[in-house]
Coordinates of C-alpha atoms and ligand atoms in Angstrom, one line a residue:
X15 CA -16.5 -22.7 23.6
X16 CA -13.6 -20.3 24.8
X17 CA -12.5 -17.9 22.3
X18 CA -8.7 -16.5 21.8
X19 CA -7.2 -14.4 18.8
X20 CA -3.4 -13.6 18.9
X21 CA -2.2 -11.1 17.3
X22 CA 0.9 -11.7 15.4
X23 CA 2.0 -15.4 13.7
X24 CA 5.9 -15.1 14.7
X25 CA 7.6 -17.0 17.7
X26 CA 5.7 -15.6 20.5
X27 CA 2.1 -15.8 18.8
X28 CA 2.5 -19.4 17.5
X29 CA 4.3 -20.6 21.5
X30 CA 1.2 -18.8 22.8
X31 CA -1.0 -20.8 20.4
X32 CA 0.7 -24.3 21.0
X33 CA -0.2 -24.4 24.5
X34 CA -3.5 -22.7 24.3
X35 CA -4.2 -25.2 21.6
X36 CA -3.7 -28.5 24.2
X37 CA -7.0 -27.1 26.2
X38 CA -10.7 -28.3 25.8
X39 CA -13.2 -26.6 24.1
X40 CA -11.2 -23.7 22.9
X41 CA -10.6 -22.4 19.6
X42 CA -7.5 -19.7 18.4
X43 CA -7.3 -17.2 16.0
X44 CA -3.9 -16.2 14.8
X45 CA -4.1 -13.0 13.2
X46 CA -1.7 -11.2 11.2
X47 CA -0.9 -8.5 8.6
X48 CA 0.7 -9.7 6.0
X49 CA -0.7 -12.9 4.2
X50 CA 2.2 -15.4 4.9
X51 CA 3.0 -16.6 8.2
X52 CA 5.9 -16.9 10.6
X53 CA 6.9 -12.9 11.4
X54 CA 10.9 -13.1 12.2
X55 CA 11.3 -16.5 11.2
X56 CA 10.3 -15.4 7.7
X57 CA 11.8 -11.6 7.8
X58 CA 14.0 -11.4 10.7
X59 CA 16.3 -14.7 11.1
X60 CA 19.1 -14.0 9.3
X61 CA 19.0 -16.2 5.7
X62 CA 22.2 -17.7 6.2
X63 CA 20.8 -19.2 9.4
X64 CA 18.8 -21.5 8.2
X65 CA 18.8 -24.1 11.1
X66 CA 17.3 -21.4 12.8
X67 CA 14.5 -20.7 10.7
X68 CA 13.5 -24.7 10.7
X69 CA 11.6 -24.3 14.0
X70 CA 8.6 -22.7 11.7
X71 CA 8.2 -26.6 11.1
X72 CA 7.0 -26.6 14.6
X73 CA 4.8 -23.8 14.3
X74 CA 3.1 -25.1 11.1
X75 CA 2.2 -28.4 13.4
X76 CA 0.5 -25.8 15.6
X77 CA -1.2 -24.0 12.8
X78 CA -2.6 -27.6 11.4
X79 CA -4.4 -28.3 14.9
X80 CA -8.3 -28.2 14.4
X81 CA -8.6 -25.4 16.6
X82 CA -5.7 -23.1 15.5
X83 CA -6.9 -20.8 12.8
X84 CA -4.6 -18.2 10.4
X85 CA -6.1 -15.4 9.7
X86 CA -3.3 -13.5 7.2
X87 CA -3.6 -10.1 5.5
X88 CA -5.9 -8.5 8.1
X89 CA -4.6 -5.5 9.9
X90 CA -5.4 -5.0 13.9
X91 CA -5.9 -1.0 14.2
X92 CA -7.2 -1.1 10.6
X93 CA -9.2 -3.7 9.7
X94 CA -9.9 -4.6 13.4
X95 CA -10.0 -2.6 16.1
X96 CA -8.6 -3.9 19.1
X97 CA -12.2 -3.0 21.1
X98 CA -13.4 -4.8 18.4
X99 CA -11.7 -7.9 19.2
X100 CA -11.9 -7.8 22.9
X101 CA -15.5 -7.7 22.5
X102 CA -15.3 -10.9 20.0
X103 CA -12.6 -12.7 21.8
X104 CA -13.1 -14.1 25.7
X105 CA -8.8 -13.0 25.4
X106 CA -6.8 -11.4 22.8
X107 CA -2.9 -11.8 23.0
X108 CA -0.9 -9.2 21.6
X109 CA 2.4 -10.9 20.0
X110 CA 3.2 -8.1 17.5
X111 CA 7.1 -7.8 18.1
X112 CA 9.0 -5.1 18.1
X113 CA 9.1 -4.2 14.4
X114 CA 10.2 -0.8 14.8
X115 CA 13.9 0.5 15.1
X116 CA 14.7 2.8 18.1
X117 CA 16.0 6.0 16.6
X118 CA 19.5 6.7 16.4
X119 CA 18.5 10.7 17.6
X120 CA 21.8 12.5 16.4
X121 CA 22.1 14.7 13.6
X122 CA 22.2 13.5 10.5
X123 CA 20.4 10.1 10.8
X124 CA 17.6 11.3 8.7
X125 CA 20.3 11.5 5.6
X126 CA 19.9 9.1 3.0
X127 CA 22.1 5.9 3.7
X128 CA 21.1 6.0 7.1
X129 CA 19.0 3.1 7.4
X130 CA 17.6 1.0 10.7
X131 CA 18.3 -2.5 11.1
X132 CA 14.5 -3.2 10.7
X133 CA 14.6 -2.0 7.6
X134 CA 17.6 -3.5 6.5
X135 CA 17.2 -6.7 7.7
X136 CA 13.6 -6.2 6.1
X137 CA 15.0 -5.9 2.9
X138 CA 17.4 -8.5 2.5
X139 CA 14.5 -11.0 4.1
X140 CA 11.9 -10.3 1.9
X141 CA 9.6 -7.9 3.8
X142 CA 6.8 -6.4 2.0
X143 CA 7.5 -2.9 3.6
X144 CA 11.3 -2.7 2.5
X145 CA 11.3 -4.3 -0.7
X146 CA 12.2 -0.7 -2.4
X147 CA 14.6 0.5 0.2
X148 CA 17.4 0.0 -2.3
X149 CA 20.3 0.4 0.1
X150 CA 23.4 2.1 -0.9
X151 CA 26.2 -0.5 -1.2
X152 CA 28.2 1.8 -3.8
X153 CA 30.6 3.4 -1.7
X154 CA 34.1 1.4 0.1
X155 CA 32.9 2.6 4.2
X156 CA 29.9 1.6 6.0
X157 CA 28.9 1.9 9.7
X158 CA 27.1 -0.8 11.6
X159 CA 26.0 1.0 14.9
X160 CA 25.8 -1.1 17.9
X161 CA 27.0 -4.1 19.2
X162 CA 24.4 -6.9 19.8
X163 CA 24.1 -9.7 17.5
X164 CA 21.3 -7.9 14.9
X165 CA 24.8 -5.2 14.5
X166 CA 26.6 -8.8 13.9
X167 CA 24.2 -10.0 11.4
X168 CA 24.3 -6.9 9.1
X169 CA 27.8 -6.9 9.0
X170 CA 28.4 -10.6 8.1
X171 CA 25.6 -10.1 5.2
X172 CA 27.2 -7.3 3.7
X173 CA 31.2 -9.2 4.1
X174 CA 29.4 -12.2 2.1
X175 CA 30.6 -13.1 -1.3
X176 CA 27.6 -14.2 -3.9
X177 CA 28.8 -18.1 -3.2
X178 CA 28.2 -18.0 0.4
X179 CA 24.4 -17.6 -0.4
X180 CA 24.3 -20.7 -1.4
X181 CA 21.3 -22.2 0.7
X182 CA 20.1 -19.6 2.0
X183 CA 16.7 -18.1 1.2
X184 CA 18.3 -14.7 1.0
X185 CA 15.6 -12.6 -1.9
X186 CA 16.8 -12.1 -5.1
X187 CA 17.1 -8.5 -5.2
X188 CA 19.5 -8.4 -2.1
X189 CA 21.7 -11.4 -3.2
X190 CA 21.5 -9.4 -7.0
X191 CA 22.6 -5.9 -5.1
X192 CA 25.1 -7.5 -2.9
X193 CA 27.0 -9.3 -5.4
X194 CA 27.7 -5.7 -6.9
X195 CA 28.8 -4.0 -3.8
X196 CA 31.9 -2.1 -3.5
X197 CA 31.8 -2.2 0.2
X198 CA 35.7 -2.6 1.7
X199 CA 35.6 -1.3 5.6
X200 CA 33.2 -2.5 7.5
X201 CA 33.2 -0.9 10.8
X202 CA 31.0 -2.2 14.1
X203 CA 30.7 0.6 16.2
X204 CA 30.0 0.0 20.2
X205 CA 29.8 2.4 22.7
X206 CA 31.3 0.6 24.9
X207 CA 34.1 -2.1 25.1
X208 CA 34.9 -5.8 25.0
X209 CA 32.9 -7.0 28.2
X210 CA 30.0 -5.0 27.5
X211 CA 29.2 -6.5 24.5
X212 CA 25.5 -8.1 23.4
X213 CA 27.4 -10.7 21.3
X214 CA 26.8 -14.7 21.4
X215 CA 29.8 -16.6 20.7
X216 CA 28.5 -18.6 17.8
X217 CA 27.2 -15.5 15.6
X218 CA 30.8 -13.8 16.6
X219 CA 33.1 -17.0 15.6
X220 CA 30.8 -16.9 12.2
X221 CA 33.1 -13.9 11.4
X222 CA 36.4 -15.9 11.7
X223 CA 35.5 -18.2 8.7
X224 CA 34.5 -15.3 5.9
X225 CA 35.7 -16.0 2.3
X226 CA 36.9 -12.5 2.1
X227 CA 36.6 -10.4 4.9
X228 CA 38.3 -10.3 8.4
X229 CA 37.2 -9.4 11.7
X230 CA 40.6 -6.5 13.5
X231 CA 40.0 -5.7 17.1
X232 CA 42.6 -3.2 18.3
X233 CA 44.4 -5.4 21.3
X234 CA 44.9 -2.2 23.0
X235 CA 41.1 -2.1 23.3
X236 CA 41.0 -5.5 25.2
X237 CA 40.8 -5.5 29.2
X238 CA 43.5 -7.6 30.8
X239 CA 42.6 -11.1 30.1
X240 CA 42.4 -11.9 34.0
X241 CA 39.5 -9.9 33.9
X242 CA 37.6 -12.4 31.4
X243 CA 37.4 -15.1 34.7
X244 CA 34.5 -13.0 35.9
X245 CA 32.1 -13.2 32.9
X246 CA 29.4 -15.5 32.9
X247 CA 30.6 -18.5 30.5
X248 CA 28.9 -17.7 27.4
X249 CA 30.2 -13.7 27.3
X250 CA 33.5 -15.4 28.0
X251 CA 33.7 -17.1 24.7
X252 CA 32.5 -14.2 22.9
X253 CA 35.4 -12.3 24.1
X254 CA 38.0 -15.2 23.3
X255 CA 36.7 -14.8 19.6
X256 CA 37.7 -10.9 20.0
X257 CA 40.8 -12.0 21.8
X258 CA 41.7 -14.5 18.5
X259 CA 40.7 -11.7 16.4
X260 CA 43.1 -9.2 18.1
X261 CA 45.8 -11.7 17.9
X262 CA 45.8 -13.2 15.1
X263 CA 45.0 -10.2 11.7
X264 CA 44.5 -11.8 8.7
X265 CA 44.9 -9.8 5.6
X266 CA 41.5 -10.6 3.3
X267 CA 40.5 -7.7 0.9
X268 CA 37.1 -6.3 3.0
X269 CA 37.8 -5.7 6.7
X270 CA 35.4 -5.6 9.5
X271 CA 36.8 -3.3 12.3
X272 CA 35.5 -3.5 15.5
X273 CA 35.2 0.3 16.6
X274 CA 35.2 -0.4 20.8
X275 CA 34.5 3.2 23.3
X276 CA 32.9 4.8 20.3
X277 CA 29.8 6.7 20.2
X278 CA 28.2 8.2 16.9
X279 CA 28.1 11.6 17.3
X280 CA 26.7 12.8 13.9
X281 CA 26.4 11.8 10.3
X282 CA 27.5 13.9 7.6
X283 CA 26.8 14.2 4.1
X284 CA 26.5 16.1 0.6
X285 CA 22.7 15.3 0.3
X286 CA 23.8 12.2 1.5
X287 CA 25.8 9.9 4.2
X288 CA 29.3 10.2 3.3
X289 CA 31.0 10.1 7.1
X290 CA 29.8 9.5 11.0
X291 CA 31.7 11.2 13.2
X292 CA 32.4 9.3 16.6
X293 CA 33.5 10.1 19.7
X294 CA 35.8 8.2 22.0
X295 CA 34.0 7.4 25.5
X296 CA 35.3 5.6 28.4
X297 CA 33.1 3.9 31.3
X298 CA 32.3 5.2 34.6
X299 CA 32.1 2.6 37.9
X300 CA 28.4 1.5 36.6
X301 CA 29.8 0.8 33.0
X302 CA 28.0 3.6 31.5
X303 CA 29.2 5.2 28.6
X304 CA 30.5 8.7 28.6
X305 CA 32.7 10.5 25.7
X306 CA 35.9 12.1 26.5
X307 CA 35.5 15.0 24.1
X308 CA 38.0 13.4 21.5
X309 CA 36.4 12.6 18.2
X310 CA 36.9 11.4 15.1
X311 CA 35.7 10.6 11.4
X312 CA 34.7 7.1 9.7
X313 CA 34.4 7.5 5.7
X314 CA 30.8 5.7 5.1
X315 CA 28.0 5.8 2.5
X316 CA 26.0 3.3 4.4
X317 CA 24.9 3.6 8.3
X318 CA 23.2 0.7 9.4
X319 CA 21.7 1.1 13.2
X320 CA 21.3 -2.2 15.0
X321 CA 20.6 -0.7 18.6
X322 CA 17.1 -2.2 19.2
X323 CA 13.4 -2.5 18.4
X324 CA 10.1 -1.4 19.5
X325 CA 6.4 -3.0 19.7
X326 CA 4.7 0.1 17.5
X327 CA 2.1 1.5 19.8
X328 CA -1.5 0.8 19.6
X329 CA -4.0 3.8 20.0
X330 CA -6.1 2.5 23.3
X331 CA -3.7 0.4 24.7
X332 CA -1.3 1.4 27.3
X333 CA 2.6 1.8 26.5
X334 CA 5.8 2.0 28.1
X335 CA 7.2 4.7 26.0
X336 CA 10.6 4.4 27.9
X337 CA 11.1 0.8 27.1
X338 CA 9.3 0.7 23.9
X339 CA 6.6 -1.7 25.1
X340 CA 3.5 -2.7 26.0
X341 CA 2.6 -1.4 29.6
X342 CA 1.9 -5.1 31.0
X343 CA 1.7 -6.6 34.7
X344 CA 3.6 -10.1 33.8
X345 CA 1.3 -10.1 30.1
X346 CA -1.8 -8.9 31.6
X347 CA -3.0 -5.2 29.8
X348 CA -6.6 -4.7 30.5
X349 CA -8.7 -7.0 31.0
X350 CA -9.3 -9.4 28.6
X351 CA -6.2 -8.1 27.0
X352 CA -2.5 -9.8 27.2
X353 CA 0.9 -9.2 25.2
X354 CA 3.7 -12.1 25.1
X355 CA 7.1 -12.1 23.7
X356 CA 9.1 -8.9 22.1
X357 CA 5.7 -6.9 22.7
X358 CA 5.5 -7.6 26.8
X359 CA 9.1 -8.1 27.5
X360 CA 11.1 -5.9 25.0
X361 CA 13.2 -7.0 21.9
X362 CA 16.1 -9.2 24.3
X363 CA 16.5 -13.2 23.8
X364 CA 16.4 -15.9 21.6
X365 CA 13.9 -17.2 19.5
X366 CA 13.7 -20.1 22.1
X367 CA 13.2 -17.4 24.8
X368 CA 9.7 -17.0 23.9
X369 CA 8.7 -20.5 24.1
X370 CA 8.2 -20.5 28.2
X371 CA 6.7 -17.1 27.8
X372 CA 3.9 -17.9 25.1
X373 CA 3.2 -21.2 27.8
X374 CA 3.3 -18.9 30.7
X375 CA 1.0 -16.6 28.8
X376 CA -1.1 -18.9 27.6
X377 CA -1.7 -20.6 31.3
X378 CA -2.7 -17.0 32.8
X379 CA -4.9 -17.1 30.0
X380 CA -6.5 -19.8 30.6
X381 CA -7.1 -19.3 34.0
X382 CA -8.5 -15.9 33.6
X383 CA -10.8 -17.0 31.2
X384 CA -12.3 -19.9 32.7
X385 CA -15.2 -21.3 30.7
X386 CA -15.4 -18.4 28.5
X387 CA -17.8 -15.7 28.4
X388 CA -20.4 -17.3 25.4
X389 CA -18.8 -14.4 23.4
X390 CA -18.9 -14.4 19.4
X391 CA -15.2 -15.8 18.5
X392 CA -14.8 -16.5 15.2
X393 CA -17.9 -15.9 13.3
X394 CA -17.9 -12.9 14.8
X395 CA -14.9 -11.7 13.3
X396 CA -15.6 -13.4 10.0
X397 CA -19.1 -11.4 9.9
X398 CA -17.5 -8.5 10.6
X399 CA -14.4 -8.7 7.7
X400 CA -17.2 -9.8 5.3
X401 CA -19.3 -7.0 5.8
X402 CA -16.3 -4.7 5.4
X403 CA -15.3 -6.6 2.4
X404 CA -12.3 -8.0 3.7
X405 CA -11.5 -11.9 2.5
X406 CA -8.5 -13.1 5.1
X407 CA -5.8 -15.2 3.8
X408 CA -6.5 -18.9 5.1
X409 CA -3.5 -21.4 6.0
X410 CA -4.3 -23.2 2.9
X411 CA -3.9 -20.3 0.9
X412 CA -0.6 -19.3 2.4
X413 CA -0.1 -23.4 1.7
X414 CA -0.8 -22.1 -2.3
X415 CA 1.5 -19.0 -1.3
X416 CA 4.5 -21.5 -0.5
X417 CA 4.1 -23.8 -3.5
X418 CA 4.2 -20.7 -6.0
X419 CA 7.2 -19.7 -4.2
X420 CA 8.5 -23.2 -4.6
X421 CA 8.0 -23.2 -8.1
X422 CA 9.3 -19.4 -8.6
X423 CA 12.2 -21.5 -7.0
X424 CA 12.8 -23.7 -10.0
X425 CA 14.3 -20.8 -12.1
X426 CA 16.8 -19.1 -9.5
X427 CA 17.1 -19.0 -5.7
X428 CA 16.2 -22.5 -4.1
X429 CA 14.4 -20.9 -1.4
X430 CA 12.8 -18.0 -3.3
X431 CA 10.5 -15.7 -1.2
X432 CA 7.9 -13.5 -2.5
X433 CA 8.6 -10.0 -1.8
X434 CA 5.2 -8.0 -2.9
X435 CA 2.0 -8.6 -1.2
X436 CA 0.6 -8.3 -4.8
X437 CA 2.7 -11.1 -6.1
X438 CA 1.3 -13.3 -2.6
X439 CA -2.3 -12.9 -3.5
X440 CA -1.7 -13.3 -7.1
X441 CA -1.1 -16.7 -6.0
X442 CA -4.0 -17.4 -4.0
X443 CA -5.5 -16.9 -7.1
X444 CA -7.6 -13.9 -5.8
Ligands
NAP516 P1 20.8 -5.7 21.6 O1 21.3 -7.1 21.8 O2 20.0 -5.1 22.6 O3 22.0 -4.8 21.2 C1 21.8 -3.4 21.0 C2 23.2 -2.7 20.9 O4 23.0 -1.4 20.6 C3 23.9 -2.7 22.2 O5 25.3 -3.0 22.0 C4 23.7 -1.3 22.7 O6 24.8 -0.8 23.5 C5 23.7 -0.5 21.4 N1 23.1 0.8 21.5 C6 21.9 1.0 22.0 N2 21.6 2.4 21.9 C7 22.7 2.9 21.3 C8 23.0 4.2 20.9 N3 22.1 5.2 21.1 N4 24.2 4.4 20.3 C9 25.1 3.4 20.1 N5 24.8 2.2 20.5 C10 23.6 1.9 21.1 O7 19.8 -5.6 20.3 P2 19.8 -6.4 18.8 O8 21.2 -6.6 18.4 O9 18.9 -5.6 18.1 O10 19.2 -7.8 19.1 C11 17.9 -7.9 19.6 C12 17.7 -9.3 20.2 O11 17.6 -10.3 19.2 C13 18.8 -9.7 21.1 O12 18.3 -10.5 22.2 C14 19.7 -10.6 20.2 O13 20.5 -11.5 20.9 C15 18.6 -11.3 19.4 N6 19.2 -11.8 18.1 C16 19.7 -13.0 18.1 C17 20.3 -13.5 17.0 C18 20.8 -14.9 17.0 O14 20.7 -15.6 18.0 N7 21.5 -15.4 16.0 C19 20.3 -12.8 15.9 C20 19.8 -11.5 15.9 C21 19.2 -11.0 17.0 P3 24.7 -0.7 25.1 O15 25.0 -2.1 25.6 O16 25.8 0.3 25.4 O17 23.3 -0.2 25.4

């Protein structure tokens, strides 16, 4: 028997799993930290994007196959060390994301209201770790910093009215907090313009159809539109959504301003964030970024930084501090030791994008591994939790999770998440 743990249940761990689960003689462990399954598809995918979040369908036929095994609520670092499982496991697979923000590094971002997009995005999807972050939403100015399509996601969130919830599994305390915002200027800060943007045209058109709040793109900020011939097709549509934007202004009570050639330079604040201050840049030849010296000041209680993740480093394991990743050779570690998805690449793609990696991953594995090395698997590990007193969370109890969830339901939000770890286990019945 060949033995494989992956660490991490989101989009990379269970496209690793699926294909490693189609081989003889092999069983998989999918391990992760928090007792329900799913990582981004859960927490991350925003909740109004619910077609999105369907493909954990998929991964639940994955997680149902003999040999695939969840193994919730157990910590690699801290319940498990990683030597640990490498001696156990004939491979371990490291699919742990990139659940850190990259910091923003300019004075003032430790004020309160400055808050990362992980942690924002966290809170309004029901993650365990940001279920107190209590975001201020009482002031009319925010700042979304960056211009990819998490910076899109925040804004849209915040623009929503209370009805345009309605089925999606957005947690009650977010939907309860939004729907007393007195946010009125939303403002999407990029450092650089129009053509440089990390916007897909779908997620970008979304903010054409708000119930109250228009996109405004300064047309002075717009290249000349002959210049749009010579983006790739998709980048193309995403600027004819800022071109109609430009074009046609439509008065709706909140705005959402798209702030082009401007860098945050600074966040100030009375004990808290009450302005960033920005300065204008323009591009050199290679399109970077550079300011010209002029600056200026957006009123904002709330900062929200959406300019990219980082896999959270693991002490033993080699890192790419510069890129925020694993240090990998196409996957491969150490041996016996692989990454896949937001942990080997970095956080860019799709949720899709990690379906040909996990196979790719999951093929080197294979081949590496050969018959296996008659190594412990999973009695192993399960020796080693029991002996430490540690009971994982099974699929069928994150099965018992789902149906409490379902019945919480009943009395308010359709789609109701848990937000506490407490309140999970509580329905395990532990
Ligand atoms: P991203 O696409 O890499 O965008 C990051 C943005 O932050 C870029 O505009 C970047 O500008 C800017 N930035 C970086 N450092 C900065 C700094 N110091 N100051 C100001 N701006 C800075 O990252 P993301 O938005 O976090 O998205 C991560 C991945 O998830 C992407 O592949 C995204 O497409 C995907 N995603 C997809 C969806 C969806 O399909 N619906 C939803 C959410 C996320 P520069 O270009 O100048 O570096």
């Amino acid at each position: 028997m060949r033995h494989v743990a992956i660490v991490g249940s989101g989009p990379a761990g269970y496209y690793t799993a699926e294909t490693l689960q189609k081989a003889e003689d092999i069983a998989v462990d999918v391990i992760d930290r928090l007792p329900v399954p799913y990582g981004l598809i859960r927490t991350g995918v925003a909740p109004d994007h619910q077609s999105i979040k369907a493909v954990s369908r998929r991964y639940e036929g994955v997680a149902l196959a003999d040999n695939v095994r969840f193994v919730g609520h157990v910590s690699v670092g801290t319940d498990v060390g990683i030597d640990e499982l490498t001696q156990l496991y004939d491979a371990v697979v490291l699919a742990t994301g990139a659940p850190n923000d990259r910091p923003l590094g300019i004075p003032g971002a430790d004020l309160p209201g400055v808050i990362g997009s992980a942690a924002f995005v966290g809170w309004y999807n029901g993650h365990p770790d940001f279920a107190d972050l209590d975001p201020p939403l009482d002031s009319p100015g925010v700042a979304v910093i960056g211009n990819g399509n998490v910076a899109l996601d925040v804004a849209r969130i915040l623009a929503k009215t209370p009805a345009e919830f309605a089925g999606s599994d957005i947690v009650a305390h977010a939907r309860d907090l939004l729907a007393t915002s007195n946010i009125r200027h939303i403002h999407i800060l990029g450092r650089r313009g129009p053509h440089q943007i990390a916007m897909t045209p779908k997620e970008l058109g979304e903010l054409g159809h708000l119930e109250r709040a228009s996109p405004r793109v300064d047309p002075a900020d717009l290249p000349d539109e002959g210049d749009d011939a010579l983006l790739e097709p998709g980048m193309r549509k995403s600027v004819t959504h800022l071109r109609q934007f430009a074009a046609n202004p439509v008065a709706k009570p909140v705005t959402i301003d798209f702030d082009f050639f401007a860098m945050p330079v600074a966040i100030e604040g009375d004990a808290r964030a009450q302005r960033v201050v920005v300065e204008r840049t323009q591009l050199d030849a290679d399109l970077r970024s550079h300011g010209t010296g002029e600056t200026y000041a957006i009123e904002a209680g709330l900062v929200v930084s959406c300019i990219g993740y980082q896999t959270p480093p693991i002490p033993g394991v080699p890192y790419e501090h510069g890129r925020g990743r694993f240090a990998n050779d196409e996957g491969r570690i150490l041996p016996g030791l692989y990454c896949v998805g937001w942990a080997r690449r970095g956080p860019s793609g799709t949720i899709g994008t990690n379906k040909p990696d996990g196979a790719r991953i999951a093929e080197m594995v294979l081949e590496d591994i050969g018959r296996g090395g008659g190594k412990a698997g999973r009695p192993g590990l399960d020796a080693l939790l029991a002996g430490r007193g540690i009971a994982p969370v099974t699929f069928r109890d994150w099965r018992k999770i789902e149906a409490a969830e379902v019945a919480a339901a009943l009395e308010g939000n359709p789609r109701e998440k848990f937000v506490r770890v407490e309140a999970m286990i509580e329905a395990i019945g532990r």
